[in-house]
Short mmCIF file of C-alpha atoms in Angstrom, two decimals:
data_model
loop_
_atom_site.label_atom_id
_atom_site.label_comp_id
_atom_site.label_asym_id
_atom_site.label_seq_id
_atom_site.Cartn_x
_atom_site.Cartn_y
_atom_site.Cartn_z
CA MET A 1 24.10 0.02 14.55
CA ASP A 2 26.42 1.67 11.99
CA GLU A 3 25.12 1.86 8.44
CA SER A 4 26.88 -0.51 6.03
CA SER A 5 26.09 -1.59 2.52
CA TYR A 6 25.58 -5.04 1.05
CA ASP A 7 27.79 -6.71 -1.51
CA TYR A 8 27.10 -10.23 -2.62
CA ASN A 9 29.87 -12.61 -1.54
CA PRO A 10 29.88 -16.36 -1.04
CA VAL A 11 29.07 -17.34 2.52
CA SER A 12 29.03 -20.63 4.36
CA ASP A 13 26.13 -23.00 3.83
CA PHE A 14 23.22 -22.69 6.28
CA SER A 15 21.28 -25.70 4.99
CA SER A 16 21.36 -27.41 8.40
CA ILE A 17 18.74 -25.01 9.78
CA LEU A 18 16.31 -25.61 6.92
CA VAL A 19 13.66 -28.29 7.09
CA PRO A 20 14.08 -30.20 3.78
CA GLU A 21 11.37 -29.26 1.30
CA ASP A 22 11.46 -29.71 -2.48
CA GLY A 23 11.49 -26.49 -4.45
CA TYR A 24 13.06 -24.26 -1.79
CA ALA A 25 16.39 -22.59 -2.42
CA TYR A 26 18.58 -20.19 -0.56
CA VAL A 27 20.73 -17.34 -1.84
CA ASP A 28 23.97 -15.56 -0.99
CA GLY A 29 24.07 -12.39 1.07
CA LEU A 30 26.22 -10.43 3.49
CA ASP A 31 26.42 -9.54 7.12
CA GLU A 32 24.09 -6.98 8.68
CA PHE A 33 22.66 -8.94 11.60
CA ILE A 34 25.53 -9.69 13.98
CA SER A 35 26.49 -13.08 15.37
CA THR A 36 26.92 -13.05 19.16
CA ASP A 37 27.84 -16.69 19.75
CA ARG A 38 28.92 -19.71 17.74
CA GLY A 39 25.46 -21.26 17.84
CA ASP A 40 23.66 -18.50 15.94
CA THR A 41 26.03 -18.13 12.96
CA GLU A 42 23.79 -19.88 10.42
CA VAL A 43 20.68 -17.95 11.50
CA VAL A 44 22.60 -14.68 11.12
CA TYR A 45 23.68 -15.72 7.64
CA PHE A 46 20.12 -16.66 6.81
CA LEU A 47 18.72 -13.29 7.95
CA ASN A 48 21.35 -11.48 5.93
CA HIS A 49 20.31 -13.48 2.87
CA VAL A 50 16.57 -13.36 3.21
CA PHE A 51 16.06 -9.59 3.41
CA PRO A 52 18.05 -8.80 0.23
CA GLN A 53 16.37 -11.75 -1.51
CA ALA A 54 12.91 -10.47 -0.59
CA LEU A 55 13.74 -6.98 -1.82
CA HIS A 56 15.13 -8.25 -5.11
CA GLU A 57 12.05 -10.41 -5.69
CA GLY A 58 9.81 -7.38 -5.15
CA ALA A 59 8.30 -8.55 -1.85
CA SER A 60 6.39 -6.05 0.26
CA ASP A 61 6.45 -8.23 3.40
CA ILE A 62 8.30 -11.19 4.91
CA HIS A 63 6.29 -13.51 7.16
CA PHE A 64 7.99 -15.70 9.77
CA ILE A 65 5.16 -17.84 11.13
CA HIS A 66 5.56 -20.55 13.78
CA HIS A 67 4.28 -23.99 12.83
CA VAL A 68 4.80 -27.37 14.46
CA LYS A 69 8.29 -27.88 13.02
CA GLY A 70 9.63 -24.35 13.39
CA PHE A 71 9.19 -21.29 11.17
CA ARG A 72 7.44 -21.06 7.83
CA VAL A 73 9.00 -18.17 5.86
CA ARG A 74 6.84 -16.54 3.20
CA PHE A 75 7.15 -13.50 0.91
CA ARG A 76 4.22 -11.36 -0.15
CA ILE A 77 4.80 -10.58 -3.82
CA ASN A 78 2.25 -8.72 -5.94
CA GLY A 79 -0.26 -9.14 -3.12
CA VAL A 80 0.12 -12.95 -2.91
CA LEU A 81 1.89 -14.90 -0.13
CA GLU A 82 4.47 -17.36 -1.47
CA ASP A 83 6.34 -19.97 0.57
CA ARG A 84 10.12 -19.68 0.52
CA TYR A 85 11.63 -21.61 3.46
CA PHE A 86 10.91 -23.82 6.45
CA LEU A 87 13.27 -23.35 9.40
CA ASN A 88 13.69 -25.88 12.18
CA SER A 89 12.60 -25.11 15.75
CA GLU A 90 16.04 -24.20 17.07
CA ALA A 91 16.64 -21.79 14.20
CA ALA A 92 13.17 -20.31 14.68
CA ARG A 93 13.99 -19.49 18.30
CA ASP A 94 17.31 -17.85 17.37
CA LEU A 95 15.71 -15.90 14.52
CA ASP A 96 13.01 -14.57 16.85
CA LEU A 97 15.67 -13.37 19.31
CA LYS A 98 17.77 -11.75 16.58
CA ILE A 99 14.87 -9.74 15.18
CA ARG A 100 13.75 -8.65 18.66
CA SER A 101 17.29 -7.58 19.50
CA ARG A 102 17.63 -5.64 16.25
CA CYS A 103 14.38 -3.78 17.04
CA MET A 104 15.40 -3.30 20.71
CA LEU A 105 12.29 -5.20 21.85
CA ALA A 106 12.02 -7.23 25.05
CA THR A 107 13.14 -10.80 24.43
CA SER A 108 11.20 -12.03 27.47
CA GLU A 109 7.79 -10.61 26.46
CA ARG A 110 5.82 -13.53 25.00
CA GLU A 111 2.19 -12.62 25.73
CA ALA A 112 1.68 -9.09 24.34
CA PRO A 113 1.87 -7.94 20.70
CA LEU A 114 5.00 -5.91 19.95
CA ASP A 115 5.87 -3.39 17.23
CA GLY A 116 9.35 -2.27 16.29
CA SER A 117 11.54 -1.21 13.38
CA PHE A 118 15.08 -1.13 12.03
CA PHE A 119 16.75 -0.31 8.74
CA MET A 120 19.18 -1.97 6.36
CA LEU A 121 21.24 -0.75 3.42
CA ILE A 122 20.85 -3.16 0.50
CA ASP A 123 22.74 -2.45 -2.72
CA GLY A 124 23.10 1.14 -1.56
CA ARG A 125 19.36 1.50 -0.96
CA ARG A 126 18.03 2.29 2.49
CA VAL A 127 15.21 -0.09 3.39
CA ASP A 128 13.19 0.58 6.52
CA VAL A 129 11.77 -2.58 8.08
CA ARG A 130 8.60 -2.30 10.15
CA VAL A 131 8.18 -5.31 12.46
CA SER A 132 5.00 -6.70 14.04
CA ILE A 133 5.27 -9.60 16.51
CA LEU A 134 2.07 -11.36 17.55
CA PRO A 135 1.90 -14.36 19.92
CA ASN A 136 -0.04 -17.28 18.44
CA SER A 137 -1.00 -20.77 19.58
CA LEU A 138 2.32 -22.26 18.45
CA GLY A 139 4.68 -19.43 19.31
CA GLN A 140 5.20 -16.15 17.46
CA SER A 141 4.08 -14.64 14.19
CA ILE A 142 6.61 -12.08 12.93
CA VAL A 143 5.75 -9.92 9.92
CA CYS A 144 8.33 -7.53 8.47
CA ARG A 145 7.10 -4.80 6.11
CA LEU A 146 9.83 -3.64 3.68
CA LEU A 147 9.80 0.08 2.89
CA ASP A 148 12.30 0.80 0.14
CA GLN A 149 13.16 4.48 0.50
CA ASN A 150 13.91 4.63 -3.24
CA ASN A 151 10.13 4.63 -3.64
CA ALA A 152 9.92 7.87 -1.65
CA GLY A 153 10.94 9.76 -4.79
CA ARG A 154 8.22 8.22 -6.91
CA THR A 155 6.56 10.65 -9.33
CA LEU A 156 3.06 10.80 -10.76
CA ASP A 157 4.59 10.13 -14.18
CA SER A 158 5.71 6.71 -12.90
CA ILE A 159 2.13 5.68 -11.99
CA TRP A 160 -0.06 4.41 -14.81
CA MET A 161 -3.48 6.09 -15.02
CA PRO A 162 -5.86 7.07 -17.84
CA ASP A 163 -5.25 10.50 -19.37
CA ALA A 164 -8.60 11.85 -18.12
CA VAL A 165 -7.81 10.73 -14.56
CA ARG A 166 -4.32 12.26 -14.68
CA GLU A 167 -5.71 15.54 -16.00
CA VAL A 168 -8.24 15.90 -13.17
CA LEU A 169 -5.65 14.90 -10.54
CA LEU A 170 -3.15 17.52 -11.71
CA GLN A 171 -5.85 20.20 -11.84
CA THR A 172 -6.83 19.38 -8.26
CA LEU A 173 -3.24 19.41 -6.99
CA ALA A 174 -2.90 22.94 -8.37
CA LEU A 175 -5.52 24.16 -5.86
CA GLU A 176 -4.42 25.91 -2.67
CA GLU A 177 -7.00 24.44 -0.33
CA GLY A 178 -9.45 21.58 0.04
CA LEU A 179 -9.50 17.87 0.85
CA ILE A 180 -8.18 15.05 -1.34
CA LEU A 181 -8.98 11.50 -0.19
CA ASN A 182 -7.47 8.24 -1.43
CA VAL A 183 -9.61 5.31 -0.31
CA GLY A 184 -9.36 1.54 -0.43
CA PRO A 185 -8.29 -1.49 1.60
CA THR A 186 -4.85 -2.05 3.11
CA GLY A 187 -2.29 -2.80 0.43
CA SER A 188 -4.06 -0.98 -2.39
CA GLY A 189 -1.23 1.49 -3.02
CA LYS A 190 -2.81 4.53 -1.37
CA THR A 191 0.35 5.70 0.40
CA SER A 192 2.46 5.36 -2.76
CA THR A 193 -0.02 7.44 -4.74
CA LEU A 194 -0.23 10.14 -2.07
CA TYR A 195 3.54 10.37 -1.78
CA ALA A 196 3.75 10.79 -5.55
CA CYS A 197 1.30 13.68 -5.13
CA LEU A 198 3.48 15.16 -2.36
CA ASN A 199 6.57 14.88 -4.56
CA HIS A 200 4.67 16.75 -7.26
CA LEU A 201 3.85 19.51 -4.75
CA ASN A 202 7.23 19.55 -2.97
CA ARG A 203 9.10 22.64 -4.16
CA PRO A 204 10.75 25.72 -2.63
CA GLY A 205 8.22 27.96 -0.93
CA ILE A 206 5.85 25.12 0.02
CA HIS A 207 5.76 23.87 3.62
CA ILE A 208 4.56 20.25 3.78
CA CYS A 209 3.63 18.56 7.06
CA THR A 210 2.75 14.87 7.41
CA VAL A 211 1.43 12.87 10.37
CA GLU A 212 1.54 9.10 9.94
CA ASP A 213 1.49 5.83 11.89
CA PRO A 214 4.40 5.51 11.31
CA VAL A 215 6.15 7.76 8.77
CA GLU A 216 6.80 5.39 5.87
CA TYR A 217 8.93 7.44 3.48
CA SER A 218 11.26 10.38 3.99
CA LEU A 219 10.22 13.51 2.07
CA PRO A 220 13.02 16.09 1.69
CA GLY A 221 12.21 19.38 3.41
CA ALA A 222 8.94 18.16 4.91
CA ASN A 223 7.99 18.22 8.59
CA GLN A 224 7.09 14.56 9.25
CA VAL A 225 5.66 13.28 12.53
CA THR A 226 4.96 9.73 13.70
CA VAL A 227 1.95 9.35 16.00
CA ARG A 228 2.54 7.91 19.45
CA ALA A 229 -0.58 7.46 21.56
CA PRO A 230 -1.71 8.86 23.88
CA GLU A 231 0.41 12.00 23.85
CA ARG A 232 0.84 12.28 20.07
CA THR A 233 -2.38 11.32 18.29
CA PHE A 234 -3.43 12.24 14.76
CA ALA A 235 -5.79 14.87 16.13
CA LYS A 236 -3.24 16.43 18.50
CA VAL A 237 -0.55 16.65 15.82
CA LEU A 238 -3.05 18.10 13.34
CA ARG A 239 -3.92 20.85 15.80
CA SER A 240 -0.23 21.65 16.15
CA PHE A 241 0.14 21.76 12.37
CA LEU A 242 -2.39 24.59 12.30
CA ARG A 243 0.17 26.64 14.26
CA GLN A 244 3.06 25.58 12.01
CA ASP A 245 2.18 27.80 9.03
CA PHE A 246 1.95 24.88 6.61
CA ASP A 247 0.65 24.79 3.04
CA VAL A 248 0.09 21.09 2.37
CA GLY A 249 -0.75 18.43 4.94
CA LEU A 250 -0.90 14.64 4.81
CA VAL A 251 -2.85 12.68 7.43
CA GLY A 252 -1.87 9.03 7.13
CA GLU A 253 -5.39 7.84 7.88
CA ILE A 254 -8.66 9.33 9.08
CA ARG A 255 -9.73 6.91 11.81
CA ASP A 256 -12.08 8.86 14.05
CA ALA A 257 -14.46 11.79 14.22
CA GLU A 258 -11.97 14.16 15.86
CA THR A 259 -9.32 13.62 13.18
CA ALA A 260 -11.90 13.91 10.40
CA ASN A 261 -13.27 17.21 11.67
CA ILE A 262 -9.85 18.80 12.24
CA ALA A 263 -8.70 17.71 8.77
CA LEU A 264 -11.81 19.26 7.23
CA ALA A 265 -11.32 22.44 9.24
CA ALA A 266 -7.72 22.70 7.99
CA ALA A 267 -8.82 22.06 4.41
CA ASN A 268 -11.39 24.83 4.75
CA THR A 269 -8.93 27.44 6.00
CA GLY A 270 -6.32 27.76 3.29
CA HIS A 271 -4.59 24.36 3.40
CA LEU A 272 -4.50 21.51 0.88
CA MET A 273 -5.07 18.32 2.88
CA LEU A 274 -4.46 14.75 1.69
CA SER A 275 -5.52 11.62 3.56
CA THR A 276 -6.70 8.03 3.31
CA LEU A 277 -9.82 6.22 4.42
CA HIS A 278 -10.82 2.56 4.45
CA THR A 279 -13.87 2.50 2.17
CA ARG A 280 -14.70 0.41 -0.89
CA SER A 281 -15.59 3.17 -3.35
CA THR A 282 -15.67 6.92 -3.90
CA LEU A 283 -19.39 7.20 -3.20
CA ALA A 284 -19.15 5.02 -0.08
CA THR A 285 -16.69 7.57 1.29
CA VAL A 286 -19.49 10.10 1.76
CA SER A 287 -21.50 7.78 4.00
CA ARG A 288 -18.36 6.66 5.87
CA LEU A 289 -17.50 10.25 6.78
CA ALA A 290 -21.11 10.82 7.82
CA ASP A 291 -20.76 7.80 10.14
CA LEU A 292 -17.75 9.58 11.68
CA GLY A 293 -19.91 12.60 12.40
CA VAL A 294 -18.94 14.80 9.45
CA LYS A 295 -21.89 16.92 8.34
CA HIS A 296 -22.79 16.61 4.67
CA TYR A 297 -22.62 20.37 4.15
CA GLU A 298 -19.11 20.47 5.70
CA LEU A 299 -17.90 17.76 3.34
CA ALA A 300 -19.56 19.49 0.38
CA ASP A 301 -17.71 22.72 1.24
CA THR A 302 -14.34 21.00 1.49
CA ILE A 303 -14.05 17.97 -0.78
CA ARG A 304 -12.00 18.41 -3.96
CA LEU A 305 -11.29 14.85 -5.03
CA ILE A 306 -11.92 11.24 -3.97
CA VAL A 307 -9.87 8.44 -5.50
CA ALA A 308 -10.75 4.79 -4.86
CA GLN A 309 -7.87 2.49 -5.70
CA ARG A 310 -6.90 -1.16 -6.03
CA LEU A 311 -3.69 -2.84 -7.15
CA LEU A 312 -3.89 -5.62 -9.72
CA LYS A 313 -1.12 -7.67 -11.27
CA ARG A 314 0.05 -6.20 -14.56
CA LEU A 315 -0.21 -8.51 -17.57
CA CYS A 316 2.89 -9.48 -19.45
CA PRO A 317 2.56 -7.72 -22.84
CA HIS A 318 4.41 -10.56 -24.56
CA CYS A 319 2.45 -13.66 -23.60
CA SER A 320 -1.01 -12.54 -22.36
CA MET A 321 -3.88 -14.16 -24.25
CA PRO A 322 -7.11 -12.76 -25.78
CA TYR A 323 -10.38 -13.65 -24.09
CA GLU A 324 -14.11 -13.18 -24.70
CA MET A 325 -16.48 -13.33 -21.75
CA ASP A 326 -19.22 -15.93 -21.49
CA ASP A 327 -22.92 -15.50 -20.64
CA LEU A 328 -22.41 -16.11 -16.91
CA GLU A 329 -19.82 -13.35 -16.78
CA ARG A 330 -22.13 -11.01 -18.67
CA ASP A 331 -24.85 -11.66 -16.08
CA ALA A 332 -22.40 -11.06 -13.24
CA LEU A 333 -21.34 -7.77 -14.77
CA ALA A 334 -24.93 -6.65 -15.23
CA ALA A 335 -25.50 -7.12 -11.49
CA GLU A 336 -22.57 -4.84 -10.59
CA GLU A 337 -23.07 -1.11 -10.19
CA GLY A 338 -21.79 0.40 -13.42
CA GLY A 339 -21.50 -3.01 -15.06
CA HIS A 340 -23.95 -1.99 -17.74
CA LEU A 341 -21.27 0.36 -19.11
CA VAL A 342 -18.91 -2.50 -19.99
CA ASP A 343 -18.74 -3.67 -23.58
CA THR A 344 -19.67 -7.30 -22.92
CA TYR A 345 -18.81 -8.36 -26.48
CA GLY A 346 -15.38 -6.74 -26.67
CA GLN A 347 -12.03 -8.52 -26.60
CA TYR A 348 -10.26 -8.72 -23.27
CA TRP A 349 -6.99 -10.22 -22.12
CA VAL A 350 -5.97 -12.81 -19.53
CA ALA A 351 -2.65 -14.03 -18.16
CA ASN A 352 -0.81 -16.96 -19.67
CA PRO A 353 -0.34 -19.30 -16.67
CA ASP A 354 2.82 -20.73 -18.24
CA GLY A 355 4.37 -17.30 -18.60
CA CYS A 356 7.36 -16.60 -20.81
CA ASP A 357 11.01 -15.59 -20.57
CA ALA A 358 10.00 -11.96 -19.95
CA CYS A 359 7.66 -12.52 -17.00
CA GLU A 360 6.82 -14.45 -13.84
CA GLY A 361 3.79 -16.66 -14.54
CA GLY A 362 2.15 -14.20 -16.92
CA TYR A 363 2.63 -11.00 -14.91
CA ILE A 364 5.14 -8.17 -14.54
CA GLY A 365 4.61 -6.09 -11.39
CA ARG A 366 1.36 -4.40 -10.42
CA VAL A 367 -0.68 -1.45 -11.65
CA PRO A 368 -3.32 0.69 -9.90
CA VAL A 369 -6.96 0.71 -10.95
CA MET A 370 -8.55 4.06 -10.07
CA GLU A 371 -12.09 5.32 -9.65
CA MET A 372 -11.99 9.12 -9.45
CA LEU A 373 -14.74 11.47 -8.29
CA ALA A 374 -14.15 15.22 -8.53
CA GLY A 375 -15.76 17.71 -6.17
CA THR A 376 -17.67 19.61 -8.84
CA ARG A 377 -20.36 22.14 -8.01
CA GLU A 378 -23.01 19.61 -9.06
CA LEU A 379 -21.56 16.83 -6.90
CA LYS A 380 -21.26 19.16 -3.90
CA ALA A 381 -24.95 20.03 -4.21
CA ALA A 382 -25.82 16.32 -4.36
CA ILE A 383 -23.70 15.59 -1.27
CA GLU A 384 -25.36 18.40 0.64
CA SER A 385 -28.80 17.06 -0.34
CA THR A 386 -27.79 13.60 1.05
CA ASP A 387 -29.58 11.98 -1.93
CA ARG A 388 -27.44 9.04 -3.05
CA ALA A 389 -29.28 8.56 -6.34
CA THR A 390 -28.42 12.13 -7.29
CA MET A 391 -24.80 11.60 -6.23
CA VAL A 392 -24.57 8.55 -8.51
CA LYS A 393 -26.09 10.53 -11.38
CA ARG A 394 -23.64 13.41 -10.88
CA ALA A 395 -20.74 10.96 -10.72
CA TYR A 396 -21.60 9.45 -14.10
CA GLU A 397 -21.72 12.92 -15.61
CA GLN A 398 -17.98 13.35 -14.95
CA HIS A 399 -15.87 12.36 -17.95
CA GLN A 400 -13.10 10.75 -15.87
CA TYR A 401 -15.42 8.76 -13.57
CA GLN A 402 -15.63 5.00 -14.00
CA PRO A 403 -16.63 2.55 -11.23
CA LEU A 404 -13.72 0.31 -10.32
CA ILE A 405 -15.11 -2.69 -12.18
CA VAL A 406 -15.51 -0.61 -15.34
CA ALA A 407 -12.05 0.89 -15.00
CA GLY A 408 -10.61 -2.59 -14.51
CA THR A 409 -12.32 -4.14 -17.53
CA VAL A 410 -11.28 -1.18 -19.70
CA MET A 411 -7.69 -1.81 -18.58
CA SER A 412 -8.13 -5.49 -19.47
CA ALA A 413 -9.28 -4.49 -22.95
CA ASN A 414 -6.04 -2.49 -23.18
CA ARG A 415 -3.98 -5.55 -22.19
CA LEU A 416 -2.99 -4.16 -18.80
CA VAL A 417 -4.77 -6.46 -16.30
CA ASP A 418 -6.35 -9.91 -16.32
CA PHE A 419 -10.06 -9.87 -17.14
CA HIS A 420 -11.00 -12.28 -14.34
CA ALA A 421 -9.11 -10.18 -11.79
CA ALA A 422 -10.97 -7.10 -13.00
CA LEU A 423 -14.31 -8.87 -12.51
CA LYS A 424 -13.39 -9.63 -8.88
CA ILE A 425 -12.14 -6.14 -8.06
CA ASN A 426 -15.04 -5.36 -5.71
CA MET A 427 -14.72 -8.61 -3.75
#
């Protein structure tokens, strides 16, 4: 489909396809999905409204989930799913067909999960849409991930982090070889942080290669590859990178022993490697890699930095309220690893549930909370010894290191995140 941009113009009402529900509104938009017969006009209008609306509201995903009356439409904003619309059954069927057609997916396949993608131009911004379709007991669940390519140019300066953390990160990115890992659950901002690192490194004379599932953001001048099993796996592409004379490599995720070992081998032979892993903390990363078959001495030789990350809603600086923790919260903190480092009698901040004119229910966007562990000589020796107690001791000796719960409560004391959210950061 030819690229075209969006302008906001009045369009005909599509209220007849909505199941009446108090509190739900619809917005204006313009044509990008194409009507193919008179019966689908309102659904096309709806689709061309809902994607710009989701982007403007800061949604990361749009969920179209079948329920007994049709489709429930929800936006994920700041990590939380919010209801937006209910579509009737006929509209749900037409919407399903339109999205499948746009992704060039089989309209007759109703039993197997399907993945596809397409792009839109919204207000002059290219937005890639990654689509997952999963059959459920009532019909189909369609989830659309919105990847605003404006975020591809994000810089490290645009990401909030403590000065000590930023200093260690920049020092590590200046190295010519080694492994940098960003760890955490899905949706914790790992990819955004790593792309900010790549933008920092991306300059003339540096050859950057990335292998991802799929490539999420376009990086000018980089060699970017999307995996496609079985012929194009992470491990196979990584092996090819070693013959591509690259300087910096990004592996979207280390999922298996083969990928882990090739990434470590590359990091140990003159390449700076960046990747992600699904672990809860920096120290847990060591045992997770051991579970994948990585020898402790190999990791000790190669590791330069591990960053554990979460995303929390950012407090509104205008209406957030002071808070002092109670005895139960002090006891809960004491039971957490590193909780003894928190000033349990300090002043913290919480969101104002009523919000104000400057915010949405007490929050403005999201901010990362980071736990950073540098691959110092002392830490490397502790990793090689496999003694966790020594690793913990060496971690606390690093000036930038704070367990996530400590980092979160410190940010609450600085009026950045809600205190109660910081307490739950490990859950």
